XYZ file of C-alpha atoms in Angstrom:
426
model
C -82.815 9.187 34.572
C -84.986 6.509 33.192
C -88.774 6.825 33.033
C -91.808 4.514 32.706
C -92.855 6.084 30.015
C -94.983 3.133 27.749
C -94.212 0.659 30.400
C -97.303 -0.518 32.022
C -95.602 -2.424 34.951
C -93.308 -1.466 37.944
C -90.530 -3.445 39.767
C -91.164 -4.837 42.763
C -87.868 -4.429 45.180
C -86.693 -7.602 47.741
C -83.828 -6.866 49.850
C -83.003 -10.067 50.974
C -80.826 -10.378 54.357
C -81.295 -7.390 57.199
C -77.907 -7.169 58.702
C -76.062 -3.723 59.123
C -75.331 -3.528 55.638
C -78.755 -5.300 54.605
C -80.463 -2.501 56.113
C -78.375 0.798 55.301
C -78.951 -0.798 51.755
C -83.024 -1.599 52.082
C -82.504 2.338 53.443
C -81.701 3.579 50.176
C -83.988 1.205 48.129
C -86.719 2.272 50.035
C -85.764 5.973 49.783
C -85.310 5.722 45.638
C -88.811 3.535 45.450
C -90.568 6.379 47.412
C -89.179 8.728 44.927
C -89.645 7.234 41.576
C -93.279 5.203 41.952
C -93.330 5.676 37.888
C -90.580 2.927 37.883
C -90.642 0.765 40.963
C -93.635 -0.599 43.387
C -92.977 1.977 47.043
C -93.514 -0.833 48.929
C -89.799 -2.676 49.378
C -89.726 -6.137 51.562
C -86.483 -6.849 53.384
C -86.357 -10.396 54.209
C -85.279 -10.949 58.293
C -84.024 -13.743 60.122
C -86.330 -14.199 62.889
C -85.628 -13.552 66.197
C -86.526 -12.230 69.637
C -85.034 -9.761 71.292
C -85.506 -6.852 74.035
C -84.932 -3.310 73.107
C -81.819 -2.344 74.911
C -81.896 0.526 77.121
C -79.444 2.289 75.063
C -81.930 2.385 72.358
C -83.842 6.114 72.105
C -87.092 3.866 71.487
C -86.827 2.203 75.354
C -89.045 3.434 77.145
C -89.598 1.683 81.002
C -93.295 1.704 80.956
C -93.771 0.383 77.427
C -94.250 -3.379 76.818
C -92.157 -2.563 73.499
C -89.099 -2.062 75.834
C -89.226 -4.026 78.381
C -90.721 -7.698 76.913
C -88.975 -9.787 74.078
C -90.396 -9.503 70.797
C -90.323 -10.747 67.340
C -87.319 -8.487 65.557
C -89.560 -7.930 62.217
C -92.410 -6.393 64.698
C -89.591 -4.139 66.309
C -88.733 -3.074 63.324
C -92.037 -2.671 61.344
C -93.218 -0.872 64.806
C -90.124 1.501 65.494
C -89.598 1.404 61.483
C -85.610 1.104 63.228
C -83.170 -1.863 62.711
C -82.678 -2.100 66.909
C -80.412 -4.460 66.999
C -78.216 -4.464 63.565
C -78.825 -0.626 62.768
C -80.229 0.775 65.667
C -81.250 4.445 66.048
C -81.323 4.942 61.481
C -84.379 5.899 60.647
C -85.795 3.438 58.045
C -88.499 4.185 55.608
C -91.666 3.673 56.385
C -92.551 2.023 52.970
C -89.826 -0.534 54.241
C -91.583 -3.855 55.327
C -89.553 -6.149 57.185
C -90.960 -10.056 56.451
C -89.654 -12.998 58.081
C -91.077 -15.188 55.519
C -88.312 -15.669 52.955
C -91.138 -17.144 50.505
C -93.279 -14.054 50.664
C -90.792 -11.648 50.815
C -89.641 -12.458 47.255
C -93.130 -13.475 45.822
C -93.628 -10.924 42.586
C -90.505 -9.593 43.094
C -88.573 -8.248 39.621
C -85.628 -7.103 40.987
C -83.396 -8.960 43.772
C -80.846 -7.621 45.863
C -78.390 -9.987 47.657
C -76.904 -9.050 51.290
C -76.043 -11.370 53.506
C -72.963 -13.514 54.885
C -71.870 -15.679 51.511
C -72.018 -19.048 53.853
C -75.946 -18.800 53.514
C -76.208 -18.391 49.685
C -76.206 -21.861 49.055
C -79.624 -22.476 51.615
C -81.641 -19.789 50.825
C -81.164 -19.601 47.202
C -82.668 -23.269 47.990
C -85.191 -22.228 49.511
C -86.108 -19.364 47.153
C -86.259 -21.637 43.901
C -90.364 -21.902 42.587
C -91.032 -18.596 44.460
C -89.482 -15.999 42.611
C -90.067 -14.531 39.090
C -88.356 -16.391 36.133
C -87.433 -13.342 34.934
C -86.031 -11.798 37.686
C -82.332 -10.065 38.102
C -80.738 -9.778 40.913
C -77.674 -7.632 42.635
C -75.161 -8.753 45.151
C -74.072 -6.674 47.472
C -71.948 -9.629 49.006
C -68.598 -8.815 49.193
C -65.444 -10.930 47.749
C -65.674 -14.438 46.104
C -65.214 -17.872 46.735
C -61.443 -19.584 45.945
C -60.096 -23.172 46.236
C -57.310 -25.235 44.267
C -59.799 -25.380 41.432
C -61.534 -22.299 40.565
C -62.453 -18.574 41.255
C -66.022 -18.356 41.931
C -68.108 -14.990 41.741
C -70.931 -15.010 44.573
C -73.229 -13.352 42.045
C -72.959 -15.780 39.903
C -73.596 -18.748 42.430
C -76.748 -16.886 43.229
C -77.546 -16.642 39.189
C -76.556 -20.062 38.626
C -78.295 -21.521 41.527
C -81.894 -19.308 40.875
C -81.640 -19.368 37.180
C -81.180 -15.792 36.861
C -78.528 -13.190 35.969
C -77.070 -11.049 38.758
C -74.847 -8.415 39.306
C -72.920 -7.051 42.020
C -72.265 -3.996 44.523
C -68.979 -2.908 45.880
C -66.905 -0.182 47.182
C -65.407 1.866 50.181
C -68.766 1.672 52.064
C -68.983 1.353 55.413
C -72.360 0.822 56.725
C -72.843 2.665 59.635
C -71.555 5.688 57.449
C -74.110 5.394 54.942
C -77.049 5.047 57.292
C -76.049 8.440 58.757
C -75.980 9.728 55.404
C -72.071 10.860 55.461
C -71.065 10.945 51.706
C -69.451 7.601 50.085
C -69.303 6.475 46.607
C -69.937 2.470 45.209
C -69.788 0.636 42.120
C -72.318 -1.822 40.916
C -71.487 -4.185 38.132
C -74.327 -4.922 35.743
C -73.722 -6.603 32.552
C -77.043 -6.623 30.765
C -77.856 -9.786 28.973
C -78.631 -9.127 25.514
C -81.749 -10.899 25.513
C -83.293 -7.714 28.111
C -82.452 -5.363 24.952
C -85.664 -3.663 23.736
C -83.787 -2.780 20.600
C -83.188 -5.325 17.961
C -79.985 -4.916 16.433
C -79.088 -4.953 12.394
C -77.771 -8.335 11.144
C -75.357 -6.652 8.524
C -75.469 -3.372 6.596
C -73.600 -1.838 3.290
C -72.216 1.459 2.825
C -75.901 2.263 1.293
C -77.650 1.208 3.662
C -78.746 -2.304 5.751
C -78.659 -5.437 3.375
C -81.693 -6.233 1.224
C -83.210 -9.129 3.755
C -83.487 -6.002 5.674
C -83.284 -8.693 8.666
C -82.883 -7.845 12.607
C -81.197 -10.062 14.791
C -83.853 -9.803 18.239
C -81.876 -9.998 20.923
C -85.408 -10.566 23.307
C -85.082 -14.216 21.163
C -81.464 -14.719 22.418
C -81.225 -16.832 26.168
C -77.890 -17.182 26.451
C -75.391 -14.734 28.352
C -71.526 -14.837 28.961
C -70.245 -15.442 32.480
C -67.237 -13.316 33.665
C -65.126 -15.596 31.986
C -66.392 -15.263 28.458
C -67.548 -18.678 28.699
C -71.558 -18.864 27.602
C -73.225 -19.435 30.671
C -74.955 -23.010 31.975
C -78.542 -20.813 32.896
C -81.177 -20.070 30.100
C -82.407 -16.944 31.075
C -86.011 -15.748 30.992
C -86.749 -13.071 28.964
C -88.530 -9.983 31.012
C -92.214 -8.871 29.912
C -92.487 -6.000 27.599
C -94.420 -4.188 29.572
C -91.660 -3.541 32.764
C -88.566 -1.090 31.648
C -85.582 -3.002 30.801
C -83.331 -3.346 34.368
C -80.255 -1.378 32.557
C -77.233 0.716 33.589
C -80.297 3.446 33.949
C -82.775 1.376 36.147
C -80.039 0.252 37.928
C -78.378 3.995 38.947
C -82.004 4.780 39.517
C -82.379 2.477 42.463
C -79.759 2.825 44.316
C -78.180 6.447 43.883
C -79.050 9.191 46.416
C -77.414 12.478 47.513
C -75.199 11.065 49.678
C -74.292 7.701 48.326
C -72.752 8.188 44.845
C -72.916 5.026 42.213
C -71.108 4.076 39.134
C -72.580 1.857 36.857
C -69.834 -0.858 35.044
C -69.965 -4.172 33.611
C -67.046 -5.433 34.792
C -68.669 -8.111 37.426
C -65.669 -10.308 37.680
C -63.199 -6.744 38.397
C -65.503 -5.412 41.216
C -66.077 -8.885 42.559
C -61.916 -9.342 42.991
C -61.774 -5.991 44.587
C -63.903 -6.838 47.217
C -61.765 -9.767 48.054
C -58.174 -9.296 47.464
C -58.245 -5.929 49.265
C -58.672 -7.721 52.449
C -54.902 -9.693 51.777
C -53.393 -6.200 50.655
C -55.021 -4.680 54.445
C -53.312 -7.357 56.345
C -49.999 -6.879 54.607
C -50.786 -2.694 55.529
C -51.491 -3.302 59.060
C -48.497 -5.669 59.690
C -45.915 -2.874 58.232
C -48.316 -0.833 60.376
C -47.460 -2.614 63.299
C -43.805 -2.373 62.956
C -43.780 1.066 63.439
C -42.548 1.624 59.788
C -44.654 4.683 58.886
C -47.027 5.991 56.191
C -44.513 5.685 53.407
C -44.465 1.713 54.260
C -48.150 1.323 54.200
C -48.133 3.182 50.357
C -45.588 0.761 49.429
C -47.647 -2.097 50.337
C -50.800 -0.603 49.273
C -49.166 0.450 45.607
C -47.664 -3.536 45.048
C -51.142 -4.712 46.302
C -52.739 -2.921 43.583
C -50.766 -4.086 41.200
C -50.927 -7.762 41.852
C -54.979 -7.329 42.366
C -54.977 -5.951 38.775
C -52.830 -8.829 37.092
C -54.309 -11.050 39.293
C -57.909 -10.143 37.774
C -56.285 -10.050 33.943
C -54.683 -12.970 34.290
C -57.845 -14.872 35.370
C -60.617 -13.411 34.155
C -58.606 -12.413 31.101
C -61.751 -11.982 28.624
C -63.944 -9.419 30.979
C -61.745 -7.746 33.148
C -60.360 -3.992 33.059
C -57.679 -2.302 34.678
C -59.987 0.954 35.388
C -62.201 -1.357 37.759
C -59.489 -1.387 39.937
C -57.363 1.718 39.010
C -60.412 4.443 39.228
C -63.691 2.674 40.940
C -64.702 2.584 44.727
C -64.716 -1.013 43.967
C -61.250 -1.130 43.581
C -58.784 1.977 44.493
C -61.203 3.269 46.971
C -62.378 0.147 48.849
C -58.525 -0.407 48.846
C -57.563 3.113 50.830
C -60.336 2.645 53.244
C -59.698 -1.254 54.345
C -55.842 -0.381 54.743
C -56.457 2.665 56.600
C -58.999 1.194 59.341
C -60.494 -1.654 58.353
C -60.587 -4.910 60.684
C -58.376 -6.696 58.559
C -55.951 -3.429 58.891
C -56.334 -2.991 62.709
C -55.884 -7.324 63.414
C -53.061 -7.455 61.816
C -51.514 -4.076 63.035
C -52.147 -5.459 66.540
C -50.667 -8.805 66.241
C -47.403 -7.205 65.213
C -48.028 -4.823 68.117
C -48.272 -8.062 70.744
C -46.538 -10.121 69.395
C -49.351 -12.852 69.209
C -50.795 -14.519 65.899
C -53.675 -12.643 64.357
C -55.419 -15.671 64.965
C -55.815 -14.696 68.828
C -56.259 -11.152 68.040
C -59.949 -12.128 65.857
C -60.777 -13.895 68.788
C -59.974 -11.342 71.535
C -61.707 -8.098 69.143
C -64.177 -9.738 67.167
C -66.756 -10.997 69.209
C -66.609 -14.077 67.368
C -66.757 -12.619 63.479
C -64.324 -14.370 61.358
C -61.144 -12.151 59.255
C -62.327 -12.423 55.937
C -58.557 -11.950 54.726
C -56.557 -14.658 56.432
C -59.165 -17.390 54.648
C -58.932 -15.561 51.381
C -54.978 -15.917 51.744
C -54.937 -19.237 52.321
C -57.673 -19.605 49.799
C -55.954 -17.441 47.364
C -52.217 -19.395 47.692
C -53.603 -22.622 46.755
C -55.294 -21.361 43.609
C -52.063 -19.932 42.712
C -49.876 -22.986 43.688
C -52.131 -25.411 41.742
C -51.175 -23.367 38.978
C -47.610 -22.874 39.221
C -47.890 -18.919 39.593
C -46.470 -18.313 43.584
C -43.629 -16.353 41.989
C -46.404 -13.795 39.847
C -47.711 -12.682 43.410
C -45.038 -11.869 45.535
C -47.086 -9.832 48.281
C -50.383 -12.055 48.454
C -48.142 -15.186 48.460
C -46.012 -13.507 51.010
C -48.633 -12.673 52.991
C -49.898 -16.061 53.296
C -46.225 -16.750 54.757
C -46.162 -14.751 57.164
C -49.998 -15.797 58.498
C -48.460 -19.175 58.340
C -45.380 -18.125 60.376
C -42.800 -19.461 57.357
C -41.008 -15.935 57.596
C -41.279 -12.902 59.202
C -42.760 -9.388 58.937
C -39.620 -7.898 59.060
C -38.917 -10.072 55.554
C -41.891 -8.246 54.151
C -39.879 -5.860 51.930
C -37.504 -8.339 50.291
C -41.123 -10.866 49.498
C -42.220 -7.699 47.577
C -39.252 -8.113 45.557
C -39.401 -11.334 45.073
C -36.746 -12.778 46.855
C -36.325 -16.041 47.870
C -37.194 -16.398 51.892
């Protein structure tokens, strides 16, 4: 693991967002900051909406003779008193070296190293109202799963955040489910980091001959260099910041570091655009699942559908992000293989869709009958996912996520699920 060794300045740690997931993640931050104080600050901030709420009485913290339990306070009191998420995480211990801070100003101020969880509706506002309170140099991860999609472009929600804060960022994915990993029950993830070149402490030979490096003797420093390639290949619109000498270079290292514990296994890749697509098309491939699922049709059905899904999320991924993408993201990661098992095995994109078959009713009534008003991320990313692929004339490429989109739509039925695999004309 990496060490400070001749660095004279630790990383500061913001978890921004405090959901569920938000805070199983701040869990582990806070856990790996305790445990390495050569290389990060102890101290991690988790940014909370603000809100008041009563402790509920299933909580083990009510108590009826305590004001804590039965008045309304401030959530970010709750939790800094309790050190317990009571109402998105309740009864997980959280560290106590975990401050929750409603101010989303202060919560970031000094802060090296960003990490991103919260719905992707709100990136656009608070990356708004971050800008001229964070570090220049800072890098970020986001642990926000899928992307955004229209007729014109696939967009990676790490690099909105990057592109909107001026910094690079990274992202977090896999078969995680967060009430699993607060309790400590063993999972694996993938984060995609992608150094820039211009975070390299090592400056890298211009040109060399067989005896030896040319006679300029020249070094290209990549610390000089503030450009970076988005997952596209494409040199990216942000000038990045170069960090200070003096903090360890946020690498594959740094990054493993923070957010690897007993129980909650990472992988460190580059491929931002593969794990990004994973986290999104998965949700299409568990609708598909949990319709066959309905039907009655059995476990061989669901591998069928979960094998072609696969497949199309992998040329899917090489076809458009042709210049960064690899197969093994999806083929061997959580991100991708993994996250794929788990969301068409149980997942609520899985069970909707299993039980509008089962009713007979559109799974449109089903999210609003189970889901206490949370959206399907999977229908929008069909539809979403259609019209990219219409615009460009490729319908016929993706037989199952296209088909898919069909049936949501009611064009055919589930039964015709089998022959739209195939291709066949419905």
């Amino acid at each position: 693991m990496a060490t400070l060794g001749a660095y004279t300045k630790k990383h500061k740690v913001t978890v921004v967002g405090s959901g569920n997931w938000g805070s199983a993640i701040a869990k582990i931050v806070a856990e790996n900051t305790k445990e390495h104080p050569d290389l990060f600050e102890e101290e991690v901030q988790m940014w909370v909406f603000e809100e008041e709420i009563t402790v509920p009485k299933t909580s083990k913290h009510y108590h009826a003779g305590s004001k804590f339990s039965t008045q309304p306070h401030k959530l970010t009191k709750l939790i800094n008193h309790f050190h317990d998420n009571v109402k998105y995480l309740p009864d997980i211990a959280l560290p106590t070296n975990l401050i929750a801070n409603p101010s989303l100003q202060e919560s970031v101020h000094d802060s090296s190293i960003l990490i991103f969880n919260l719905p992707h509706q709100f990136i656009g506002g608070l990356c708004d109202q971050m800008k001229g309170h964070i570090l220049p140099y800072a890098r970020g991860i986001s642990c926000i799963k899928g992307v955004s999609v229209d007729s014109e472009d696939v967009r990676l929600f790490s690099e909105s955040i990057g592109d909107k804060l001026g910094i690079y960022c990274g992202a977090l994915s896999g078969a995680n489910i967060a009430n699993e990993v607060a309790q400590e029950k063993f999972s694996e993830t993938t984060i995609a980091y992608d150094p820039p070149p211009m975070d390299s402490r090592n400056p890298t030979p211009k040109a060399t001959t067989p005896q030896g490096p040319t006679p300029s003797s020249s070094q290209l420093d990549l610390t000089a260099i503030n450009e970076h390639k988005d997952s596209k290949g494409k040199t990216s619109k942000v000038k990045l910041i170069v960090p200070p000498s003096d903090l360890a270079p946020i690498d594959h290292n740094i990054i493993k570091t923070l957010f690897h514990r007993p129980y909650f296994h990472v992988q460190v890749v580059s491929d931002v655009a593969g794990v990004s697509l994973g986290g999104a098309l998965k949700n299409i491939v568990a609708i598909a699942t949990g319709f066959v699922a309905g039907l009655g049709w059995g476990d061989n059905a669901k591998a069928a559908v979960m094998r072609v899904g696969l497949l199309e999320m992998v040329k899917f991924g090489k076809m458009f992000f042709s210049n960064n993408v690899q197969t093994k993201t999806f083929t061997e990661e959580s991100a991708g293989v993994a996250d794929l098992i788990t969301s068409c095995s149980g997942g609520r994109n899985y069970r909707c869709a299993k039980m509008s078959v089962e009713r007979k009713v559109s799974i449109q009534e089903v999210e609003k009958e189970e889901l206490n008003g949370q959206m399907l991320q999977g229908t929008s990313t069909a539809e979403e996912v259609f019209h990219f692929l219409k615009a460009r004339g490729k319908e016929s490429e993706f037989p199952l996520l296209v088909g898919t989109y069909r049936i949501l739509q009611g064009e055919v039925s589930v039964e015709d699920l089998p022959d739209l695999m195939e291709g066949k004309k419905k």
